[in-house]
Amino acid sequence: MDRSDVSGLVESLTSEEDGVRKMAVFKLQSNIGDPSFADIFLSQGGLTKLRYLVLNATGNTLAYSLTSFSRLLEVDKGWDHINQEVVERVVELVVTHPLVNILRGAMAILGAIVAHQRSPTSTSSQSEAFGFRALKPAIAIHPQFLEMLVSRLSSADHALCANALQLINGLMRDAISNEGEAEWPKFVARLQDLGVISGVYTLMQSTAVQDLAHPLLEFQGLTKTLLRKYRDVPIDLHRPEHRRALKGVHLASNPDRPSDSLEDGKDKKHNPEKWRRLGFETENPGFEFEEAGYLGMMDLVDYVRKQELSFQKTLLEQSTLAPRTRCPIARASLAVTVMLYDLFEAERSDLDDAKSYLALDSKSSYDRIFKPLILQWSRIHLAGLQAFFRLWKATGAERDEFSKLVDLVRILLETVVGGAKREKSVEDVEFEIRDFDYERLRQVQMELFQMTYEDIWGHHLRQVRDETCHEAVQFMKEQRIRCLLAGAWFSNHSAWKSEAGQQDSRISRAPSYRYVKLSHNRRYLHYADLDIKGDQDLELDSLPEKLDLAIVSSVASNVSTKTPTSAHSHSSNTTLRKLPQSSTTQITIHGYLPDSATPPDTSHSAPQRVRSDSKSTERSNTRSAISHYNKIEIPLLILHPATHSLASEWLDGLLMLLAQRPLTSETRKLTSLVAEYGLKIRLMNVNLDQGGPDEDNWPDVPSREGLDEDYYYDMGGN
């Protein structure tokens, strides 16, 4: 747009016809964001006329005027026309006007005024024209301004929500930076009482997070700033507010004797366990807030105020226990505060969050960057503290083991809170913290320890683990094959049906038991069908029939191979066939009969037997041997194990004998157990001087004075 067009546009702003003014300011809002256009507009005297429309126009003309004025401020022009009259007018619009298009522009102007940086050379009167102070006179006239501002966070218009939240962020940031230490906490508390936390928490969990990413991330950064400021305030019992807070905790504990020690500076009726009774380590509790600061005091007071009856009940229960077994409530509360402070990375600067904002290119980044649970600090602290009490009682901990409980609770919070997705509600998080049992927590702790070892030792540990895993597989292979060498009794089911539905009389007269045993050279399965199950193992000479393993093609079974985490993750298409589930456990050995052999009767599924005079060859000539057999695969031998352990031994033993992978969960579990203990035993041989720290930094080796060799290993892992 050239200069003549700008001049005509400026003239139209003062037209007597509302339609002409509306069209002119409508065109203005789309062009004034260009700095060169803004310079021409200002040189033509357009700012005075635009300001007049902001103060006096109505309807859409007012909406376009507010948008134009806010965009002019965005290019850092027009600040000399901002005065108290303009501020009061815009604040009035926010409070009284219902139209969304007008509210968007009005909040954008106020947000720019609050966020405008003061010049170092500006006078005090000029400084008060910007920032939070510029709005104070108008807010005094319209005290419902903050309430209306917070209510706009629930608007269906995302642009209005963004402008409202941007204005709230500016007010909080300016108050924290420029207001006194006694003023900004009151302002923040007032916003929280109006529901700003719940409003932002809802937005951060909603689908609108993509449109509101910048103001939401800024509010999250401000929340961290508040946490840092509260934590950096040291506890000073000479300050009245700190003294009153600590005394309130003492009085809420329902003490036996009232104490005026904090008011008078000395104990009239000194109780030697006054503060240790509440869980402090000494009778001078002020020093114990050194790490958590005033933030720890706030969390402790909040817990006592909201859970006063539970607090008193816990103290009463603790009084019946020995001092060393009492849970230190105050220390636990301070420890949970420090855990959450570290978990939410409150020490990260705003610059770090700005870098995170640059990563908001995809929706997958939102769960990593936005942490809505930081806005539910009080509830998460309470849930963590109650988990501390529960774990203390479940483990039977003593005071000397306080640090161990701190580690457990830290892992619990990192697992549940740190791993929570953005959409997960705080109620679900509280329930998961409460439902997380100790055994599962210990398992997570051991996994983290293992990851720590891997980080320290890297490929050395992985190499040792690979070696122990290979050795464990070979060990289990030999163990399973030796089970086959030892032999076993199986049931010989005789209820086989023919296709016509009539019972085969030949099969119905089959013996009740079958004894099977692997030969010493591991090439044949010897077996015999007997009517009576003996108490002793049978010798190979007493077993009249045998099966040449060289003709075995596959092993099928209905033995369960599922594990808690995966099913059939190690299945072999060439080895394991899926059979229909039945009421009995069955292992079927398939193979090929010699060409001269009589084909099996297909009218029933009875196992076919290969007599001791069948053709067989050495294992080294397996392929050539199979070529002499019929290519029709048939069942050669069927086994019915009585127990799942026996089924696991024989199924995996046969598979591993055929150079296949084991399938049952029992064998895999035992293999993993052997590998794990093998790794631990190898690590026991690592000395301090083998890749450890310098000699000057070696840890002290515990003395064995007074100890004997009366110990044992618990192979069950309990």
XYZ file of C-alpha atoms in Angstrom:
718
model
C 0.000 0.000 0.000
C 1.518 3.335 -1.098
C 1.516 6.623 0.842
C -1.601 7.995 -0.884
C -3.571 4.920 0.035
C -2.415 5.233 3.657
C -3.538 8.844 3.711
C -6.974 7.855 2.454
C -7.166 5.120 5.050
C -6.312 7.564 7.825
C -8.978 9.994 6.611
C -11.547 7.211 6.602
C -10.946 6.599 10.315
C -12.640 9.945 11.082
C -15.570 9.496 8.685
C -19.012 10.258 10.031
C -20.351 7.005 8.597
C -19.802 3.975 10.787
C -19.566 1.659 7.787
C -16.654 3.646 6.324
C -14.820 3.644 9.652
C -15.429 -0.077 10.056
C -14.053 -0.875 6.603
C -11.015 1.377 7.144
C -10.062 -0.159 10.480
C -10.730 -3.640 9.050
C -8.124 -3.019 6.342
C -5.819 -1.437 8.904
C -5.599 -4.554 11.123
C -4.182 -6.643 8.281
C -1.514 -4.103 7.254
C -0.345 -2.403 10.421
C 1.836 -5.337 11.418
C 4.275 -4.255 8.693
C 6.848 -1.864 10.295
C 7.196 0.242 7.121
C 3.435 0.650 6.878
C 3.273 1.491 10.573
C 5.832 4.276 10.119
C 3.801 5.851 7.310
C 0.619 5.456 9.343
C 2.173 7.234 12.321
C 3.590 10.012 10.151
C 0.107 10.663 8.773
C -1.275 11.130 12.307
C -3.253 7.911 12.250
C -2.371 6.830 15.799
C -4.400 9.618 17.423
C -7.461 8.673 15.385
C -6.984 4.965 16.127
C -6.729 5.718 19.828
C -9.965 7.695 19.620
C -11.751 4.679 18.120
C -10.402 2.457 20.893
C -11.869 4.810 23.496
C -15.216 5.499 21.827
C -16.141 2.956 19.127
C -18.515 0.032 19.568
C -19.284 -3.278 17.906
C -17.039 -4.639 15.185
C -15.424 -1.249 14.693
C -14.197 -1.442 18.278
C -13.008 -5.029 17.781
C -10.986 -4.132 14.667
C -9.588 -1.053 16.408
C -8.385 -3.061 19.398
C -6.763 -5.651 17.126
C -5.035 -2.930 15.101
C -3.752 -1.178 18.229
C -2.416 -4.447 19.690
C -0.565 -5.289 16.464
C 0.925 -1.797 16.406
C 2.275 -2.416 19.908
C 3.713 -5.732 18.740
C 5.996 -3.871 16.298
C 7.080 -1.678 19.241
C 5.303 1.494 18.161
C 2.609 3.694 19.697
C 3.744 3.353 23.325
C 3.638 7.138 23.855
C -0.176 7.031 23.459
C -0.621 4.490 26.253
C -1.946 6.210 29.371
C -4.233 5.478 32.269
C -7.310 6.381 30.245
C -6.554 3.705 27.672
C -5.782 1.127 30.375
C -9.031 1.799 32.256
C -11.025 1.573 29.030
C -9.511 -1.788 28.080
C -9.882 -3.208 31.611
C -13.531 -2.124 31.578
C -14.061 -3.963 28.293
C -12.555 -7.148 29.732
C -14.895 -6.987 32.724
C -18.123 -5.905 31.063
C -18.053 -6.925 27.407
C -19.221 -10.393 26.357
C -18.117 -10.448 22.687
C -15.138 -12.719 22.029
C -13.664 -10.649 19.172
C -13.534 -7.571 21.414
C -12.102 -9.502 24.374
C -9.323 -10.959 22.243
C -8.038 -7.518 21.215
C -8.473 -6.012 24.682
C -6.474 -8.789 26.387
C -3.798 -8.583 23.715
C -3.335 -4.849 24.477
C -3.153 -5.455 28.237
C -0.716 -8.306 27.713
C 1.564 -6.061 25.642
C 1.395 -3.309 28.284
C 2.281 -5.688 31.114
C 5.085 -7.377 29.179
C 6.628 -4.122 27.859
C 10.210 -3.732 29.007
C 10.963 -0.544 30.936
C 13.743 1.642 29.633
C 16.660 2.092 32.076
C 16.446 5.879 31.542
C 12.689 6.109 32.076
C 11.336 8.161 34.970
C 9.245 6.725 37.771
C 6.042 8.108 36.231
C 6.911 6.489 32.894
C 7.727 3.177 34.618
C 4.317 3.095 36.268
C 2.671 3.305 32.830
C 3.709 -0.280 32.105
C 3.836 -3.607 33.899
C 1.563 -4.756 36.687
C 1.572 -1.298 38.254
C -0.127 0.176 35.173
C -3.167 -2.023 35.816
C -3.481 -1.526 39.570
C -5.575 1.708 39.454
C -7.946 0.183 36.888
C -8.200 -3.074 38.868
C -9.076 -1.015 41.958
C -12.000 0.443 40.001
C -12.992 -2.982 38.630
C -12.061 -5.483 41.390
C -13.692 -8.350 39.507
C -11.108 -8.035 36.718
C -8.907 -10.931 37.876
C -11.903 -13.188 38.380
C -13.171 -12.465 34.866
C -9.673 -12.945 33.471
C -9.292 -16.397 35.011
C -12.792 -17.379 33.870
C -11.758 -16.753 30.239
C -9.449 -19.782 30.470
C -12.512 -21.992 30.059
C -13.611 -20.256 26.852
C -14.199 -22.380 23.760
C -12.227 -19.852 21.701
C -8.578 -20.912 21.762
C -7.295 -17.493 20.739
C -9.115 -15.896 23.675
C -7.701 -18.561 26.035
C -4.216 -17.884 24.711
C -4.523 -14.101 25.181
C -5.966 -14.522 28.687
C -3.218 -16.915 29.735
C -0.571 -14.674 28.171
C -1.879 -11.768 30.245
C -1.879 -13.891 33.423
C 1.703 -14.941 32.689
C 2.731 -11.311 32.242
C 1.065 -10.228 35.490
C 2.721 -13.069 37.446
C 6.153 -12.497 35.925
C 6.056 -8.748 36.542
C 4.796 -9.231 40.113
C 7.530 -11.756 40.909
C 10.244 -9.569 39.389
C 9.234 -6.096 40.565
C 6.911 -6.426 43.542
C 8.165 -6.743 47.105
C 8.783 -10.051 48.823
C 5.622 -9.557 50.836
C 3.417 -8.585 47.857
C 3.943 -11.101 45.077
C 3.037 -14.175 47.209
C -0.324 -12.544 48.008
C -1.016 -11.867 44.334
C -0.087 -15.428 43.324
C -2.232 -16.838 46.128
C -5.156 -14.734 44.949
C -4.872 -16.098 41.407
C -4.711 -19.630 42.777
C -7.821 -19.022 44.890
C -9.642 -17.886 41.729
C -8.879 -21.243 40.078
C -6.022 -20.444 37.713
C -4.279 -23.736 38.521
C -7.283 -25.912 37.669
C -7.955 -23.865 34.531
C -4.414 -24.211 33.184
C -4.269 -27.874 34.236
C -7.381 -28.593 32.156
C -5.955 -26.757 29.147
C -2.635 -28.584 29.419
C -4.403 -31.951 29.309
C -6.836 -31.010 26.542
C -6.502 -31.256 22.776
C -6.071 -27.467 22.676
C -2.470 -27.787 23.809
C -1.240 -27.397 20.240
C -2.879 -23.968 19.876
C -1.829 -22.857 23.367
C 1.681 -24.330 23.436
C 3.586 -21.085 24.012
C 1.525 -19.601 26.905
C 1.157 -23.026 28.542
C 4.884 -23.635 28.428
C 5.481 -20.153 29.835
C 3.063 -20.831 32.720
C 4.865 -24.103 33.427
C 8.134 -22.178 33.542
C 6.602 -19.638 35.931
C 5.472 -22.475 38.177
C 9.069 -23.679 38.348
C 10.167 -20.118 39.116
C 7.748 -19.991 42.047
C 9.031 -23.328 43.335
C 12.605 -22.059 43.164
C 11.763 -18.832 44.958
C 9.908 -20.649 47.760
C 12.725 -23.170 48.110
C 15.386 -20.476 48.236
C 13.698 -18.782 51.196
C 15.547 -20.037 54.319
C 13.584 -20.882 57.437
C 14.155 -18.254 60.098
C 12.271 -18.830 63.337
C 12.680 -15.161 64.175
C 10.278 -14.324 61.324
C 6.689 -14.316 62.639
C 5.183 -16.186 59.665
C 7.749 -18.985 59.920
C 7.326 -19.232 63.661
C 3.532 -19.355 63.387
C 3.677 -22.061 60.700
C 5.902 -24.328 62.753
C 3.859 -23.741 65.882
C 0.711 -24.640 63.942
C 2.235 -28.008 63.073
C 3.029 -28.594 66.735
C -0.450 -27.639 67.941
C -2.127 -29.761 65.241
C -0.303 -32.798 66.629
C -2.492 -32.610 69.737
C 0.382 -32.334 72.226
C -0.072 -33.364 75.829
C 1.041 -29.975 77.151
C 0.723 -26.635 75.384
C 4.017 -24.921 74.722
C 4.719 -21.201 74.303
C 8.346 -21.667 73.386
C 8.105 -20.022 69.986
C 6.315 -16.921 71.304
C 8.435 -16.237 74.334
C 11.760 -17.500 73.022
C 12.088 -20.092 75.804
C 10.290 -23.203 76.988
C 8.069 -22.726 79.997
C 7.357 -26.444 80.143
C 10.096 -27.980 78.114
C 9.329 -31.318 76.467
C 12.627 -33.016 75.530
C 10.838 -34.875 72.675
C 8.759 -31.941 71.457
C 10.087 -31.815 67.872
C 11.539 -35.321 67.613
C 8.044 -36.588 68.341
C 6.887 -34.962 65.086
C 9.650 -36.631 63.112
C 12.463 -34.087 63.246
C 15.942 -35.386 63.879
C 16.818 -32.831 66.551
C 15.096 -30.363 68.839
C 16.182 -27.506 66.580
C 13.930 -28.059 63.530
C 14.914 -24.850 61.719
C 18.187 -26.335 60.474
C 16.425 -29.357 58.975
C 14.696 -27.177 56.369
C 18.024 -26.228 54.815
C 17.539 -28.340 51.685
C 13.787 -27.916 51.205
C 13.539 -24.303 52.407
C 10.210 -22.578 52.822
C 8.789 -24.890 50.137
C 9.247 -27.808 52.520
C 7.548 -25.839 55.280
C 4.579 -25.110 52.999
C 4.192 -28.787 52.071
C 4.412 -29.923 55.694
C 1.860 -27.349 56.853
C -0.444 -28.215 53.942
C -0.323 -31.917 54.849
C -1.025 -31.258 58.524
C -3.875 -28.862 57.711
C -5.614 -31.159 55.206
C -4.920 -34.442 57.009
C -5.062 -33.322 60.644
C -6.953 -36.354 61.944
C -4.736 -38.765 60.032
C -1.678 -36.866 61.275
C -2.798 -37.194 64.897
C -3.696 -40.871 64.441
C -0.293 -41.636 62.928
C 1.488 -39.910 65.803
C -0.611 -41.844 68.303
C 0.293 -45.135 66.637
C 3.949 -44.134 66.555
C 3.967 -43.429 70.279
C 3.361 -47.126 71.018
C 6.436 -48.213 69.042
C 10.077 -48.227 69.963
C 11.774 -44.928 69.059
C 14.004 -46.521 66.433
C 10.995 -47.979 64.539
C 8.923 -44.777 64.442
C 8.483 -43.207 61.040
C 9.875 -39.626 61.090
C 6.887 -37.814 59.615
C 8.467 -34.379 59.274
C 11.662 -35.695 57.694
C 9.614 -37.839 55.313
C 7.589 -34.805 54.221
C 10.732 -32.776 53.557
C 12.280 -35.692 51.657
C 9.226 -36.010 49.392
C 9.385 -32.266 48.699
C 12.991 -32.574 47.544
C 12.097 -35.613 45.424
C 9.349 -33.746 43.579
C 11.577 -30.704 43.170
C 14.176 -32.851 41.420
C 11.617 -34.911 39.511
C 9.975 -31.880 37.881
C 13.391 -30.320 37.181
C 12.491 -27.081 38.903
C 16.083 -25.897 38.572
C 15.786 -25.720 34.802
C 15.875 -22.124 33.626
C 13.330 -20.420 31.415
C 15.873 -20.574 28.600
C 15.753 -24.360 28.755
C 11.977 -24.263 28.453
C 12.299 -21.901 25.480
C 14.524 -24.477 23.808
C 11.892 -27.076 24.561
C 9.319 -24.899 22.843
C 11.374 -25.062 19.665
C 10.930 -28.839 19.739
C 7.138 -28.577 19.546
C 7.072 -29.691 15.936
C 5.007 -32.805 16.490
C 2.368 -34.028 18.880
C 4.728 -36.705 20.141
C 6.795 -33.975 21.816
C 3.930 -32.760 24.013
C 4.085 -35.648 26.492
C 7.804 -35.090 26.909
C 7.655 -31.310 27.383
C 4.391 -30.610 29.189
C 4.088 -31.844 32.777
C 0.554 -31.049 33.998
C 1.163 -32.898 37.272
C 3.491 -30.128 38.429
C 0.328 -28.040 38.830
C -1.000 -30.708 41.228
C 2.049 -30.433 43.490
C 0.099 -30.590 46.745
C -1.815 -33.745 45.839
C 1.264 -35.521 44.477
C 3.186 -34.597 47.650
C 0.423 -36.025 49.807
C 0.290 -39.246 47.767
C 4.070 -39.606 47.954
C 4.092 -39.005 51.714
C 1.372 -41.590 52.315
C 3.332 -44.049 50.163
C 6.358 -43.377 52.378
C 4.325 -44.261 55.480
C 2.978 -47.415 53.841
C 6.407 -48.622 52.704
C 7.904 -47.859 56.103
C 5.311 -50.085 57.736
C 5.481 -52.819 55.075
C 9.271 -53.120 55.262
C 9.540 -52.810 59.039
C 12.163 -50.108 58.552
C 14.102 -48.412 61.322
C 15.442 -44.882 61.552
C 18.910 -45.923 60.433
C 17.315 -47.126 57.177
C 15.641 -43.812 56.399
C 17.828 -43.188 53.345
C 16.880 -46.590 51.904
C 13.194 -45.723 52.150
C 13.910 -42.382 50.500
C 15.466 -44.228 47.562
C 12.450 -46.517 47.260
C 9.942 -43.671 47.300
C 12.041 -41.726 44.802
C 11.945 -44.691 42.421
C 8.194 -44.988 42.973
C 7.567 -41.335 42.102
C 9.920 -41.435 39.119
C 8.147 -44.530 37.815
C 4.557 -43.385 38.309
C 4.716 -39.590 38.112
C 7.719 -39.290 35.826
C 6.323 -41.904 33.457
C 2.762 -40.520 33.394
C 1.457 -39.317 30.055
C 0.113 -35.819 29.620
C -3.524 -36.940 29.492
C -3.296 -39.090 32.649
C -5.466 -37.678 35.422
C -4.131 -36.921 38.870
C -6.699 -39.340 40.322
C -5.195 -42.207 38.301
C -1.700 -41.205 39.412
C -2.757 -41.148 43.066
C -4.353 -44.580 42.716
C -1.269 -46.041 41.015
C 1.016 -44.664 43.740
C -1.262 -46.133 46.376
C -1.566 -49.493 44.563
C 2.154 -49.946 43.812
C 3.206 -52.856 46.023
C 6.608 -53.305 47.632
C 7.641 -56.431 45.713
C 7.051 -54.747 42.381
C 8.914 -51.677 43.569
C 11.921 -53.758 44.583
C 11.922 -55.339 41.134
C 12.002 -51.903 39.514
C 14.823 -50.903 41.863
C 16.881 -53.933 40.862
C 16.318 -53.151 37.189
C 17.558 -49.611 37.746
C 20.630 -50.931 39.544
C 21.319 -53.197 36.598
C 21.007 -50.255 34.204
C 23.412 -48.319 36.408
C 25.963 -51.117 36.207
C 25.602 -51.221 32.447
C 26.177 -47.476 32.215
C 29.360 -47.778 34.286
C 30.885 -50.923 32.787
C 29.370 -50.723 29.308
C 30.411 -53.413 26.845
C 32.450 -55.303 29.457
C 29.288 -56.191 31.363
C 27.402 -57.030 28.159
C 30.203 -59.370 27.096
C 30.134 -61.178 30.434
C 26.339 -61.402 30.283
C 26.458 -62.915 26.787
C 28.939 -65.501 27.986
C 26.842 -66.441 31.037
C 23.689 -66.643 28.899
C 25.422 -69.025 26.489
C 26.699 -71.120 29.371
C 23.227 -71.153 30.938
C 21.682 -72.427 27.695
C 24.256 -75.202 27.445
C 23.738 -76.055 31.109
C 19.953 -76.310 30.700
C 20.377 -78.339 27.496
C 22.507 -80.861 29.334
C 20.100 -80.890 32.289
C 17.067 -81.542 30.081
C 18.852 -84.246 28.097
C 19.906 -85.930 31.337
C 16.235 -86.037 32.305
C 15.696 -88.039 29.130
C 18.674 -90.253 29.987
C 17.184 -90.917 33.424
C 13.897 -92.098 31.887
C 10.315 -91.405 32.978
C 6.885 -93.008 33.274
C 3.962 -91.745 31.180
C 0.298 -92.561 31.055
C -0.732 -94.620 28.036
C -4.190 -93.289 27.121
C -6.268 -95.949 25.395
C -9.524 -94.154 24.616
C -8.816 -93.740 20.879
C -11.767 -93.665 18.502
C -12.025 -94.818 14.919
C -13.554 -92.691 12.202
C -16.743 -94.677 12.420
C -17.025 -93.739 16.071
C -16.492 -97.296 17.283
C -13.716 -98.088 19.756
C -10.757 -99.899 18.255
C -10.576 -103.139 20.187
C -6.844 -103.547 19.466
C -6.026 -100.149 20.938
C -8.452 -100.424 23.836
C -6.437 -103.346 25.143
C -3.208 -101.296 25.208
C -1.256 -101.289 28.481
C -1.844 -98.462 30.930
C 1.717 -97.133 31.242
C 4.654 -96.360 29.023
C 8.253 -96.062 30.140
C 10.627 -94.111 27.881
C 14.382 -93.650 28.191
C 17.098 -92.132 26.025
C 20.014 -94.352 25.075
C 23.510 -93.578 26.313
C 24.657 -92.569 22.851
C 21.644 -90.197 22.643
C 20.511 -91.632 19.297
C 17.509 -93.751 20.250
C 14.451 -93.543 22.476
C 13.850 -96.926 24.100
C 10.379 -97.575 25.469
C 7.983 -100.245 26.616
C 4.237 -100.374 27.335
C 3.403 -101.991 30.672
C 0.298 -102.746 32.675
C 1.867 -101.938 36.029
C 3.938 -98.866 36.912
C 7.063 -99.912 38.711
C 8.778 -98.133 41.550
C 12.236 -98.411 40.002
C 13.701 -97.185 36.752
C 14.038 -99.732 33.986
C 17.253 -100.629 32.199
C 17.612 -100.234 28.453
C 17.849 -104.017 27.991
C 14.337 -104.423 29.391
C 12.809 -102.009 26.872
C 11.967 -104.012 23.716
C 11.139 -101.113 21.389
C 13.128 -98.113 20.264
C 12.765 -95.073 18.048
C 15.603 -93.852 15.855
C 15.909 -90.083 16.387
C 17.461 -89.741 12.926
C 14.011 -90.113 11.340
C 12.295 -87.639 13.712
C 11.112 -84.553 11.815
C 9.262 -82.527 14.453
C 7.786 -82.525 17.932
C 4.230 -81.352 18.555
C 2.653 -80.591 21.910
C -0.230 -78.828 23.624
C 2.048 -77.845 26.516
C 1.640 -74.151 27.252
C 4.571 -72.060 26.022
C 3.200 -68.677 27.062
C 4.986 -66.299 29.400
C 3.488 -63.367 31.322
C 4.823 -60.861 28.789
C 4.652 -62.617 25.466
C 3.210 -65.660 23.856
C 5.040 -67.840 21.379
C 7.905 -65.373 21.161
C 10.311 -68.237 20.492
C 8.061 -70.518 18.443
C 9.590 -72.628 15.706
C 7.508 -73.387 12.657
C 9.632 -76.434 11.849
C 9.652 -77.931 15.309
C 6.545 -77.043 17.317
C 3.117 -77.671 15.920
C 0.016 -76.187 17.473
C -2.402 -78.841 18.507
C -5.971 -78.326 19.712
C -6.291 -77.869 23.442
C -7.355 -81.042 25.211
C -7.935 -82.169 28.755
C -4.609 -84.049 28.837
C -1.058 -82.966 28.158
C 0.380 -84.638 25.095
C 3.749 -84.700 23.327
C 3.746 -86.193 19.818
C 6.957 -87.125 18.022
C 6.547 -86.996 14.226
C 8.783 -88.582 11.617
C 9.090 -90.645 8.423
C 8.700 -94.422 8.156
C 10.848 -96.549 5.808
C 9.516 -96.993 2.275
C 8.974 -100.693 2.896
C 7.035 -100.119 6.066
C 3.271 -100.523 6.147
C 1.477 -97.157 6.120
C -0.180 -96.395 9.437
C -3.852 -96.926 9.955
C -5.480 -93.483 9.606
C -8.731 -94.598 11.165
C -7.331 -93.677 14.562
C -4.600 -91.494 15.946
C -2.734 -94.173 17.861
C 1.017 -93.701 17.949
C 2.927 -95.706 15.394
C 5.954 -97.612 16.639
C 9.278 -98.269 14.970
C 10.634 -101.648 16.086
C 14.247 -102.274 16.974
C 14.778 -103.939 13.567
C 13.757 -100.769 11.632
C 16.252 -99.218 9.282
C 18.389 -96.513 10.904
C 21.648 -94.754 10.249
C 24.207 -92.751 12.131
C 23.293 -89.149 13.079
C 26.064 -87.815 10.854
C 24.201 -89.310 7.841
C 20.773 -88.026 8.857
C 19.960 -86.430 5.517
C 20.903 -89.502 3.495
C 18.956 -91.664 5.887
C 15.796 -89.616 5.587
C 15.980 -89.875 1.824
C 15.311 -93.631 2.143
C 12.077 -92.995 4.004
C 8.597 -92.182 2.868
C 8.071 -88.414 2.743
C 4.680 -88.745 4.446
C 5.036 -87.492 8.016
C 3.257 -89.577 10.646
C 3.156 -89.778 14.469
C 5.880 -92.081 15.693
C 5.447 -91.850 19.447
C 2.956 -90.136 21.787
C 3.734 -89.277 25.409
C 1.280 -88.162 28.091
C 3.231 -86.478 30.942
C 1.563 -86.483 34.327
C 2.843 -83.048 35.408
C 3.729 -79.775 33.757
C 7.331 -80.039 34.975
C 7.703 -83.472 33.357
C 6.177 -82.110 30.146
C 8.628 -79.210 30.189
C 11.601 -81.524 30.745
C 10.715 -83.882 27.892
C 9.407 -81.371 25.368
C 12.370 -79.022 25.706
C 14.773 -81.930 26.109
C 13.638 -83.432 22.798
C 13.780 -80.044 21.077
C 17.251 -79.250 22.358
C 18.390 -82.764 21.459
C 17.260 -81.968 17.912
C 19.206 -78.666 18.024
C 16.023 -76.608 18.451
C 15.238 -73.818 20.911
C 13.354 -74.569 24.158
C 9.765 -73.386 24.284
C 8.265 -73.717 27.745
C 8.301 -70.822 30.188
C 9.706 -73.064 32.934
C 12.876 -73.825 30.975
C 13.324 -70.201 29.950
C 12.865 -69.083 33.543
C 15.450 -71.560 34.810
C 17.862 -70.517 32.052
C 17.460 -66.875 33.003
C 17.958 -67.719 36.686
C 21.165 -69.641 35.993
C 22.484 -66.814 33.795
C 21.642 -64.197 36.416
C 23.365 -66.032 39.245
C 26.317 -66.823 37.010
C 26.731 -63.117 36.322
C 26.484 -62.262 40.022
C 29.065 -64.882 40.930
C 31.462 -63.501 38.336
C 30.946 -59.976 39.626
C 31.852 -61.171 43.116
C 35.355 -61.829 41.791
C 35.855 -58.189 40.772
C 38.324 -56.473 43.116
C 38.619 -52.782 43.903
C 41.872 -52.521 42.010
C 40.382 -53.942 38.800
C 39.167 -50.916 36.897
C 37.983 -49.162 40.041
C 38.752 -45.711 41.415
C 42.140 -44.477 42.473
C 43.628 -46.003 45.570
C 43.087 -42.803 47.547
C 39.355 -42.920 46.770
C 38.734 -46.564 47.605
C 35.760 -47.084 49.911
C 36.320 -48.642 53.315
C 36.053 -52.417 53.310
C 33.677 -53.566 56.089
C 35.364 -55.495 58.857
C 34.439 -59.134 59.409
C 35.255 -58.977 63.084
C 32.705 -60.913 65.087
C 31.278 -62.656 61.987
C 31.350 -66.351 61.168
C 30.622 -68.390 58.055
C 27.026 -69.150 59.007
C 25.266 -67.857 55.904
C 23.347 -69.270 52.965
C 22.219 -68.305 49.465
C 18.531 -67.991 48.708
C 18.240 -69.307 45.148
C 14.530 -68.503 45.030
C 15.133 -64.771 44.988
C 13.036 -64.012 48.098
